Amino acid sequence: MKLDLTDKQIIQLLGADARMSNNQMAKAIGVTEGTVRNRIQKLIQNKIIKIAVINNINRMDNPAVAFVGLDVETRSKDSIAKSLSKMKEVRFVSTLIGRHDLMAFILAEDITKLSRVLYEDISSLPGVRFFESSIGLKYYKYDYRWARILD
Amino acid sequence: MKVSLDDLDHKILKILESDGRAPAKYIAEQLSVNEVTVSKRLTKIIEGGFCKIIAIADFEKCGFDYLLPIGIRVHGEKLEEVADILSRLNEVFSVNVVSGIQDLEILCATQTLQETKIFLDQTLPAIPGIKSIAPAIASNVYKFETDWTPFANEA
């Protein structure tokens, strides 16, 4: 689906506040309320956007973030990626070109849980040859308006 | 007194998780409370910085064909300066200072191979203080969760 200016303007407005009414958006962009309604429906149906509730990470008491690069047996790559995806604390999983075979981001409720995910759950996956992890200390930027919409 | 979320707030959020644009009137009916209460709670939840209800856009479907999780090593004293410069680049969507083999983990997105090359071979190396770059292209994303995130977008 090709996005035009109206689509992009709608995405931008909803990216700031998805509670904005169709009417308000129509006025802001200069199109009819019906256009806004149709466009939003199409954008959602085609999984170009999703409307989401995002929770502030600072509401967690002692969140622990880690970035993990994994080197794995080639034939196990897909099954390891799937196993990682099933872990609740693993927030991002992708195969890579370069750097490592796979990359995962972890968000755990605390450092104890994080170390359990790394050294029990991930270490015990068959086919994992080696992984290196970095512990997140501070976010300088995080643009939560962008992700992959997969389900 | 520290404001926190109570049972009703969580019930409202539960409905919004399945339909983020559900009108306050509908939410009120579902929970047998009045609409003003729902509106007030929403203001508290959003303006209190607990949650945001927003549209998340898909990188790939919006034309970003290249998603790049890059590790960066920096000359120690330049760490904050480099993190600041990176945060201001359009291609960079997240910047995290880390402790480990890398000093920074960033996630970038570019639209074309040409843009990707320029970003990796020119833009990043031109930043003073960067020692080395461990680049990668995310070839197949299996999972990308968004329900808990830092609210550091405007930084």
Short mmCIF file of C-alpha atoms in Angstrom, two decimals:
data_model
loop_
_atom_site.label_atom_id
_atom_site.label_comp_id
_atom_site.label_asym_id
_atom_site.label_seq_id
_atom_site.Cartn_x
_atom_site.Cartn_y
_atom_site.Cartn_z
CA MET A 1 0.00 0.00 0.00
CA LYS A 2 1.39 3.37 -1.04
CA LEU A 3 1.08 6.09 1.59
CA ASP A 4 0.09 9.59 0.54
CA LEU A 5 0.40 12.88 2.40
CA THR A 6 -2.94 12.44 4.18
CA ASP A 7 -1.88 9.00 5.47
CA LYS A 8 1.41 10.41 6.68
CA GLN A 9 -0.31 13.31 8.44
CA ILE A 10 -2.70 10.90 10.15
CA ILE A 11 0.19 8.67 11.25
CA GLN A 12 1.95 11.69 12.68
CA LEU A 13 -1.09 12.94 14.60
CA LEU A 14 -1.90 9.49 15.97
CA GLY A 15 1.76 9.01 16.86
CA ALA A 16 1.44 11.93 19.23
CA ASP A 17 -2.01 11.09 20.60
CA ALA A 18 -4.18 8.22 19.39
CA ARG A 19 -7.14 9.53 21.42
CA MET A 20 -7.59 12.47 19.07
CA SER A 21 -11.07 12.30 17.54
CA ASN A 22 -11.64 11.83 13.81
CA ASN A 23 -13.24 15.24 13.78
CA GLN A 24 -10.27 17.01 15.35
CA MET A 25 -7.94 15.24 12.95
CA ALA A 26 -10.08 16.14 9.95
CA LYS A 27 -9.94 19.81 10.94
CA ALA A 28 -6.19 19.73 11.56
CA ILE A 29 -5.45 18.17 8.16
CA GLY A 30 -8.20 19.79 6.13
CA VAL A 31 -10.07 16.70 4.93
CA THR A 32 -13.48 15.28 5.78
CA GLU A 33 -14.20 13.21 8.87
CA GLY A 34 -15.13 10.28 6.61
CA THR A 35 -11.73 10.37 4.92
CA VAL A 36 -9.99 10.24 8.30
CA ARG A 37 -12.15 7.32 9.40
CA ASN A 38 -11.49 5.34 6.19
CA ARG A 39 -7.79 6.03 6.18
CA ILE A 40 -7.32 4.97 9.82
CA GLN A 41 -9.22 1.77 9.14
CA LYS A 42 -7.03 1.00 6.12
CA LEU A 43 -3.81 1.82 7.94
CA ILE A 44 -4.72 -0.53 10.77
CA GLN A 45 -6.02 -3.32 8.51
CA ASN A 46 -2.83 -3.28 6.47
CA LYS A 47 -0.74 -3.32 9.66
CA ILE A 48 0.95 -0.07 8.76
CA ILE A 49 0.05 1.22 12.20
CA LYS A 50 -1.36 -0.23 15.37
CA ILE A 51 -2.97 1.69 18.19
CA ALA A 52 -1.21 0.71 21.39
CA VAL A 53 -1.03 1.42 25.08
CA ILE A 54 2.60 1.84 26.03
CA ASN A 55 3.70 1.79 29.63
CA ASN A 56 6.48 3.96 31.00
CA ILE A 57 9.45 1.78 31.89
CA ASN A 58 10.13 4.07 34.88
CA ARG A 59 7.08 2.58 36.60
CA MET A 60 9.11 -0.59 37.09
CA ASP A 61 11.13 -0.53 40.33
CA ASN A 62 14.48 -1.84 39.08
CA PRO A 63 14.21 -2.65 35.39
CA ALA A 64 17.21 -4.40 33.85
CA VAL A 65 17.91 -4.05 30.13
CA ALA A 66 20.39 -6.12 28.13
CA PHE A 67 21.44 -6.28 24.49
CA VAL A 68 22.49 -9.78 23.50
CA GLY A 69 24.35 -10.85 20.37
CA LEU A 70 24.31 -14.58 19.72
CA ASP A 71 26.46 -16.79 17.55
CA VAL A 72 24.65 -20.03 16.82
CA GLU A 73 24.79 -23.21 14.77
CA THR A 74 23.43 -22.14 11.39
CA ARG A 75 20.83 -24.87 11.18
CA SER A 76 19.47 -23.87 14.62
CA LYS A 77 19.07 -20.18 13.81
CA ASP A 78 15.34 -20.27 13.14
CA SER A 79 14.51 -22.50 16.11
CA ILE A 80 16.62 -20.41 18.48
CA ALA A 81 14.96 -17.21 17.21
CA LYS A 82 11.57 -18.80 17.87
CA SER A 83 12.57 -20.00 21.34
CA LEU A 84 13.87 -16.54 22.22
CA SER A 85 10.63 -14.98 20.97
CA LYS A 86 8.67 -17.15 23.40
CA MET A 87 10.54 -15.75 26.40
CA LYS A 88 8.51 -13.06 28.12
CA GLU A 89 11.52 -10.90 29.01
CA VAL A 90 12.90 -10.98 25.47
CA ARG A 91 11.43 -7.93 23.76
CA PHE A 92 13.17 -7.95 20.40
CA VAL A 93 14.55 -10.80 18.32
CA SER A 94 16.05 -10.63 14.87
CA THR A 95 18.43 -12.54 12.66
CA LEU A 96 21.34 -10.38 11.56
CA ILE A 97 23.61 -9.81 8.62
CA GLY A 98 26.94 -8.95 10.22
CA ARG A 99 28.01 -8.61 13.85
CA HIS A 100 26.26 -11.77 15.11
CA ASP A 101 23.82 -14.38 13.88
CA LEU A 102 21.02 -13.18 16.12
CA MET A 103 20.30 -10.22 18.32
CA ALA A 104 17.91 -10.02 21.27
CA PHE A 105 16.91 -7.19 23.62
CA ILE A 106 15.86 -8.14 27.10
CA LEU A 107 13.83 -6.21 29.65
CA ALA A 108 13.63 -7.96 33.00
CA GLU A 109 11.99 -6.85 36.22
CA ASP A 110 15.36 -6.79 37.96
CA ILE A 111 18.99 -7.83 37.59
CA THR A 112 18.45 -11.23 39.22
CA LYS A 113 15.76 -12.10 36.71
CA LEU A 114 17.95 -10.79 33.89
CA SER A 115 20.83 -13.02 34.88
CA ARG A 116 18.47 -16.00 35.04
CA VAL A 117 17.24 -15.30 31.49
CA LEU A 118 20.82 -14.97 30.21
CA TYR A 119 22.57 -17.78 32.04
CA GLU A 120 19.77 -20.31 32.42
CA ASP A 121 17.17 -19.79 29.69
CA ILE A 122 19.34 -18.59 26.80
CA SER A 123 22.46 -20.59 27.71
CA SER A 124 20.51 -23.82 27.72
CA LEU A 125 19.08 -23.38 24.20
CA PRO A 126 20.53 -26.09 21.93
CA GLY A 127 22.68 -24.65 19.16
CA VAL A 128 23.83 -21.50 20.98
CA ARG A 129 27.62 -21.46 20.58
CA PHE A 130 28.39 -18.16 22.21
CA PHE A 131 26.71 -14.94 23.22
CA GLU A 132 27.84 -11.57 24.46
CA SER A 133 25.66 -9.20 26.38
CA SER A 134 25.79 -5.53 27.26
CA ILE A 135 23.81 -4.12 30.14
CA GLY A 136 21.74 -1.02 29.38
CA LEU A 137 22.68 1.86 31.65
CA LYS A 138 20.80 4.84 30.25
CA TYR A 139 18.49 5.64 27.38
CA TYR A 140 19.37 8.85 25.53
CA LYS A 141 16.68 8.36 22.95
CA TYR A 142 13.87 5.94 22.34
CA ASP A 143 11.34 6.65 19.62
CA TYR A 144 8.45 4.46 20.72
CA ARG A 145 6.38 5.52 17.70
CA TRP A 146 8.20 3.01 15.52
CA ALA A 147 8.46 -0.79 15.60
CA ARG A 148 7.63 -3.81 13.49
CA ILE A 149 3.99 -4.90 13.55
CA LEU A 150 4.22 -8.64 13.28
CA ASP A 151 1.19 -10.48 14.64
CA MET B 1 1.38 11.77 47.99
CA LYS B 2 2.57 9.66 45.11
CA VAL B 3 -0.11 9.10 42.49
CA SER B 4 -0.49 5.53 41.34
CA LEU B 5 -2.85 3.53 39.19
CA ASP B 6 -5.78 1.81 40.85
CA ASP B 7 -8.14 -0.96 39.84
CA LEU B 8 -10.39 1.27 37.71
CA ASP B 9 -7.40 2.73 35.84
CA HIS B 10 -6.22 -0.78 35.01
CA LYS B 11 -9.69 -1.76 33.82
CA ILE B 12 -9.78 1.27 31.53
CA LEU B 13 -6.33 0.39 30.17
CA LYS B 14 -7.43 -3.18 29.57
CA ILE B 15 -10.21 -1.97 27.27
CA LEU B 16 -7.84 0.45 25.54
CA GLU B 17 -5.36 -2.36 24.90
CA SER B 18 -7.90 -4.03 22.63
CA ASP B 19 -9.22 -0.76 21.18
CA GLY B 20 -7.08 2.28 21.85
CA ARG B 21 -9.57 4.61 20.23
CA ALA B 22 -12.64 3.37 22.10
CA PRO B 23 -14.70 6.48 23.03
CA ALA B 24 -14.84 7.41 26.72
CA LYS B 25 -18.60 6.90 26.55
CA TYR B 26 -18.18 3.27 25.47
CA ILE B 27 -15.57 2.60 28.15
CA ALA B 28 -17.87 4.15 30.76
CA GLU B 29 -20.74 1.88 29.71
CA GLN B 30 -18.55 -1.23 29.83
CA LEU B 31 -17.40 -0.45 33.34
CA SER B 32 -20.69 1.01 34.64
CA VAL B 33 -19.13 4.31 35.64
CA ASN B 34 -19.84 7.74 34.24
CA GLU B 35 -18.09 9.23 31.26
CA VAL B 36 -16.57 12.13 33.18
CA THR B 37 -14.85 9.67 35.50
CA VAL B 38 -13.33 7.87 32.53
CA SER B 39 -12.11 11.13 31.00
CA LYS B 40 -10.58 12.22 34.29
CA ARG B 41 -8.83 8.89 34.71
CA LEU B 42 -7.46 9.06 31.17
CA THR B 43 -6.05 12.50 31.85
CA LYS B 44 -4.39 11.20 35.02
CA ILE B 45 -2.95 8.15 33.22
CA ILE B 46 -1.58 10.07 30.25
CA GLU B 47 -0.57 13.39 31.79
CA GLY B 48 0.79 11.63 34.85
CA GLY B 49 3.29 9.92 32.53
CA PHE B 50 2.10 6.39 33.31
CA CYS B 51 1.08 5.42 29.80
CA LYS B 52 0.71 6.76 26.32
CA ILE B 53 -1.97 5.76 23.87
CA ILE B 54 -0.47 6.27 20.46
CA ALA B 55 -0.13 4.80 17.00
CA ILE B 56 2.98 2.76 16.40
CA ALA B 57 4.07 2.68 12.76
CA ASP B 58 5.71 -0.24 11.01
CA PHE B 59 9.24 0.52 9.84
CA GLU B 60 9.14 -1.72 6.81
CA LYS B 61 5.68 -0.77 5.58
CA CYS B 62 6.56 2.90 5.86
CA GLY B 63 9.55 2.43 3.61
CA PHE B 64 12.40 1.77 6.00
CA ASP B 65 13.85 -1.34 4.37
CA TYR B 66 16.95 -1.38 6.56
CA LEU B 67 16.80 -1.77 10.31
CA LEU B 68 20.28 -1.49 11.78
CA PRO B 69 21.15 -2.55 15.36
CA ILE B 70 24.62 -1.06 15.71
CA GLY B 71 27.12 -1.32 18.55
CA ILE B 72 29.50 1.61 19.03
CA ARG B 73 32.71 1.98 21.02
CA VAL B 74 33.63 5.47 22.09
CA HIS B 75 36.62 7.25 23.61
CA GLY B 76 35.50 7.29 27.25
CA GLU B 77 35.41 11.03 27.87
CA LYS B 78 33.34 11.58 24.70
CA LEU B 79 30.51 9.20 25.63
CA GLU B 80 27.81 11.76 26.44
CA GLU B 81 28.78 13.99 23.54
CA VAL B 82 28.55 11.10 21.06
CA ALA B 83 25.24 9.92 22.56
CA ASP B 84 23.86 13.45 22.15
CA ILE B 85 24.95 13.76 18.54
CA LEU B 86 23.53 10.32 17.69
CA SER B 87 20.22 11.17 19.36
CA ARG B 88 19.80 14.10 17.03
CA LEU B 89 20.23 12.08 13.82
CA ASN B 90 17.02 11.29 11.91
CA GLU B 91 18.19 7.77 11.11
CA VAL B 92 18.65 6.95 14.79
CA PHE B 93 15.57 5.72 16.68
CA SER B 94 17.14 4.67 19.94
CA VAL B 95 20.37 5.30 21.79
CA ASN B 96 21.33 3.37 24.89
CA VAL B 97 24.54 3.69 26.90
CA VAL B 98 25.62 0.17 27.80
CA SER B 99 28.31 -1.54 29.80
CA GLY B 100 29.98 -4.43 28.04
CA ILE B 101 31.98 -4.88 24.88
CA GLN B 102 30.20 -1.92 23.30
CA ASP B 103 29.65 1.50 24.88
CA LEU B 104 26.49 2.38 22.98
CA GLU B 105 23.75 0.33 21.36
CA ILE B 106 21.72 2.19 18.76
CA LEU B 107 18.86 1.21 16.49
CA CYS B 108 18.73 2.97 13.14
CA ALA B 109 16.48 2.78 10.12
CA THR B 110 17.19 3.75 6.53
CA GLN B 111 15.13 3.61 3.36
CA THR B 112 17.58 2.57 0.66
CA LEU B 113 20.89 0.77 0.29
CA GLN B 114 22.46 4.06 -0.78
CA GLU B 115 21.25 5.78 2.40
CA THR B 116 22.51 2.85 4.46
CA LYS B 117 25.97 3.06 2.92
CA ILE B 118 26.21 6.80 3.49
CA PHE B 119 25.05 6.42 7.09
CA LEU B 120 27.54 3.65 7.90
CA ASP B 121 30.52 4.87 5.84
CA GLN B 122 30.19 8.63 6.20
CA THR B 123 27.73 9.86 8.82
CA LEU B 124 28.84 7.66 11.72
CA PRO B 125 32.62 7.76 11.07
CA ALA B 126 32.47 11.57 10.91
CA ILE B 127 31.32 11.83 14.53
CA PRO B 128 34.31 12.77 16.69
CA GLY B 129 34.88 10.39 19.60
CA ILE B 130 33.65 7.20 17.93
CA LYS B 131 36.34 4.50 18.14
CA SER B 132 34.66 1.66 16.28
CA ILE B 133 31.35 0.56 14.82
CA ALA B 134 29.85 -2.94 14.86
CA PRO B 135 27.18 -2.67 12.17
CA ALA B 136 24.43 -5.11 11.30
CA ILE B 137 21.24 -5.33 9.30
CA ALA B 138 18.26 -6.96 11.00
CA SER B 139 17.36 -9.45 8.29
CA ASN B 140 14.31 -11.11 9.78
CA VAL B 141 12.59 -9.62 12.82
CA TYR B 142 10.83 -12.29 14.88
CA LYS B 143 9.63 -10.13 17.75
CA PHE B 144 9.33 -6.41 18.47
CA GLU B 145 7.38 -5.67 21.64
CA THR B 146 6.25 -2.18 22.47
CA ASP B 147 4.13 -2.36 25.62
CA TRP B 148 6.91 -1.25 28.03
CA THR B 149 9.27 1.44 26.79
CA PRO B 150 11.28 4.37 28.03
CA PHE B 151 9.51 7.69 27.48
CA ALA B 152 12.61 9.35 26.08
CA ASN B 153 11.30 10.19 22.64
CA GLU B 154 11.49 13.93 22.96
CA ALA B 155 15.05 13.85 24.27
#
